[in-house]
Amino acid sequence: MQQHSQNADFSQRPYEAIAREGETLVATHCSFCGMQCGMNIRVSNDTNTVLGVEPRYDFPMNGGRLCPKGVSAYRQAEHPERLLKPLIRKNGRLTEASWEEAYDLIVSKIKELQAKYGKDSIGIYSGSSMTNEKCYIMGKFARIGLGTRYIDYNGRYCMSSAAAGFNQTVGIDRGSTGPWSDIKFADVLLIAGSNTAECHPLSMPYIWGARDRGAKLIVADPRQTKTALVSDVHLDLRPGTDIALTNGLLHVMIEENWIDRDFIDRHTTGFEKLAETVKRFDPQTVSDITGVSAGKIVEAARLFGRAKNGFVLFARGVEQHSTGSDTVSNYVNLCLTTGKAGRKGAGFATFTGQGNGQGGREHGQKADQLPGYRKITDPKARAYIAKVWGVEESEIPGPGISAFEMLKSLGEEIKMLLLVCSNPMVSAPSIGNVAEYLKKLDFFVAIDMFLSESAELADVVLPSTVWIEDDGTTTNVEGRVIRIKGIDRTPGESKRDWKIICELAERLGRGQYFRFNSPEEIFNELRIASKGGVADYSGITYDKIDRMNGVFWPCPSEEHEGTPRLFEDLRFNFPDGKARLHAFEHTGPNEKIDGEYPLILTTGRVVFHYLSGNQTRRIDALRRLCPDPYCEIHPDLAARHGIGNGELVKISSRRGSIVVPAKITKTIRPDCLFVPYHWGKTLAINNLTNPALDPKSKIPEFKVCAVKLEKAKQEEMPHGQSTVH
Ligand code: SF4
């Protein structure tokens, strides 16, 4: 089988990775964002310690490049703050204990609580930075190890609106319709709600590739980010007005007949209603709602509508809203009404934030899902998975509830929580309330490699390994399944997450369903479980991934080469093969500004940190570059408040406040503030954010809340900050 052409991107340089004397190179992938860049980990042959990292030239996504996070990721491995022994809370303090003691306590609590309150008294809050194998085993453990319906994962806070939007519009949730190399062949790129240059920096060469071929770049973002700075048109919209903006673009494209009527008629349904809805969204009306000039709206519509090929790329700025799913669908509508699908240079994608954000939402750790992206309420899916697992269909519980809904209901039906690879005390909205919810638990167990802000609150903490100490697979932003290769070691008494789960299952008397000796054995069961599902991995093997430098799902047989590009036959994943053009009204954010809270707060990432910062805040090189959060303020707004650059400001919402230094910059709208979210405790901007959920995806509205701004005094800066020193 030949390596498919989508790999012929940056990988043609004459470079061969050569290990230095006394070292072995382990060819694997970055642990952080969904690009999953290829890297070689340098390992000492004498001590089996991790010495450093080099980018891989043979992996097409990054072709010899790494961003600051990727260069530093390896430093987690030998970090002195790693958890090396189980911890049990005794007299209020977490104290080192043996695995037997920890397991005995956990298992006795599970048995006691389930006997008293029923199977659903245990909940699992899982993560999407784990391998596919671990995500799969978490879903299986919840359903037939514990018999609980309560499992969900932190991907709810990340790409779930993209998933819901894709599902309702094209019937399949794969983060990108094509390989990343397709981007270079677009004539126009519309990047919405993504500061690609900071958050997915290794995507920028693809955007430059398209630019070199003459592509136009439109960026929709409230901030003039580094990405917006290099655009042809910057649509600097008010946060929470994307539906109005996209309706405006559709309005102009329809009025000017820059749409593809033949494509619409043959391959979509719902156009008439969409056209009727967007009639009211003329450029001036949209300008009044969004704050973007009517001229820019027309110019962007012209660039996008008239281009033959084009790609829409978006991220959390579009998705983390109470209308996030519909916003995603409306951006996809731009492609579908102009016939931009199913070929090189034409499609749409979401920038996956978590390393395995894609695979993490496919294999059964979502509240409503079984492996292969099957619905847990579908009788056929339940019967199939029951057969794969060797249980009665009736043993598989029904659907649970989403991650934040689970947190809110702690202490009600859920009495014990198992937290895996997640840190909701930084990443959840309205953290002050989350701390109160966790206190209502009878028992709280965390599995982590570092003592995160959330693990600090647990009754038992189990030490897990870091990503390069285990084998497995992840699925990157393109839908390409790749191999994570690990070093054979488990420092101290740490254990691999899947091993911990198998050992717990054994002690719960359910070991017969969890007798796995390696990640590959788990993967081989996952393949069968996914067979016939939307996310079909059944034709993917470890060996095939190695031979092909990754395999794109769906891949329904071992002879199949995988599916780098979706919809090439212009059939979408509905019985009639037609995409659904849904029409949306602009409703705006859940929380509106008013006289008391007159400014819009929006949150996001910086290039130096990953998600809750539990890993990156511990790495000196990254912490030095960005030690603390700050607040971006427009000079006009700062002048009105008498605030100078670097001075402390207090930002308050209806839920909490934070004191941080001001960063005065013209790149932000005068009616907005921006604060990055990678810190905990008193430095957590999520103390302020609004927990309003999108009804379809259940994603919280991280991107908009109403706040007020005040100048702060030094003594208002709380002591005991959460940054890890
Ligand atoms: Fe690549 Fe993302 Fe890792 Fe940076 S963080 S090296 S862009 S995978």
XYZ file of C-alpha atoms and ligand atoms in Angstrom, residues 30-37 39 62 65-71 199-202, ligand 1:
29
model
C 3.376 16.167 20.665
C 1.094 15.820 23.684
C -0.570 19.178 23.310
C -2.838 20.582 20.581
C -4.774 18.745 17.897
C -2.076 19.298 15.276
C -0.282 16.383 16.956
C 3.050 17.397 15.434
C 8.601 14.647 17.257
C 4.712 19.927 11.029
C 8.813 22.445 12.985
C 7.607 22.642 16.598
C 6.034 25.532 18.510
C 7.286 26.682 21.961
C 4.942 24.243 23.707
C 6.033 21.324 21.547
C 9.716 22.076 22.108
C -3.098 28.656 19.324
C -2.243 26.381 16.370
C 0.968 27.980 15.129
C 1.999 25.021 13.013
Fe 2.431 21.190 17.233
Fe 0.361 21.904 18.738
Fe 2.455 20.628 19.819
Fe 2.708 23.141 19.016
S 1.377 22.394 20.678
S 4.161 21.477 18.621
S 1.386 23.191 17.196
S 1.039 19.803 18.341
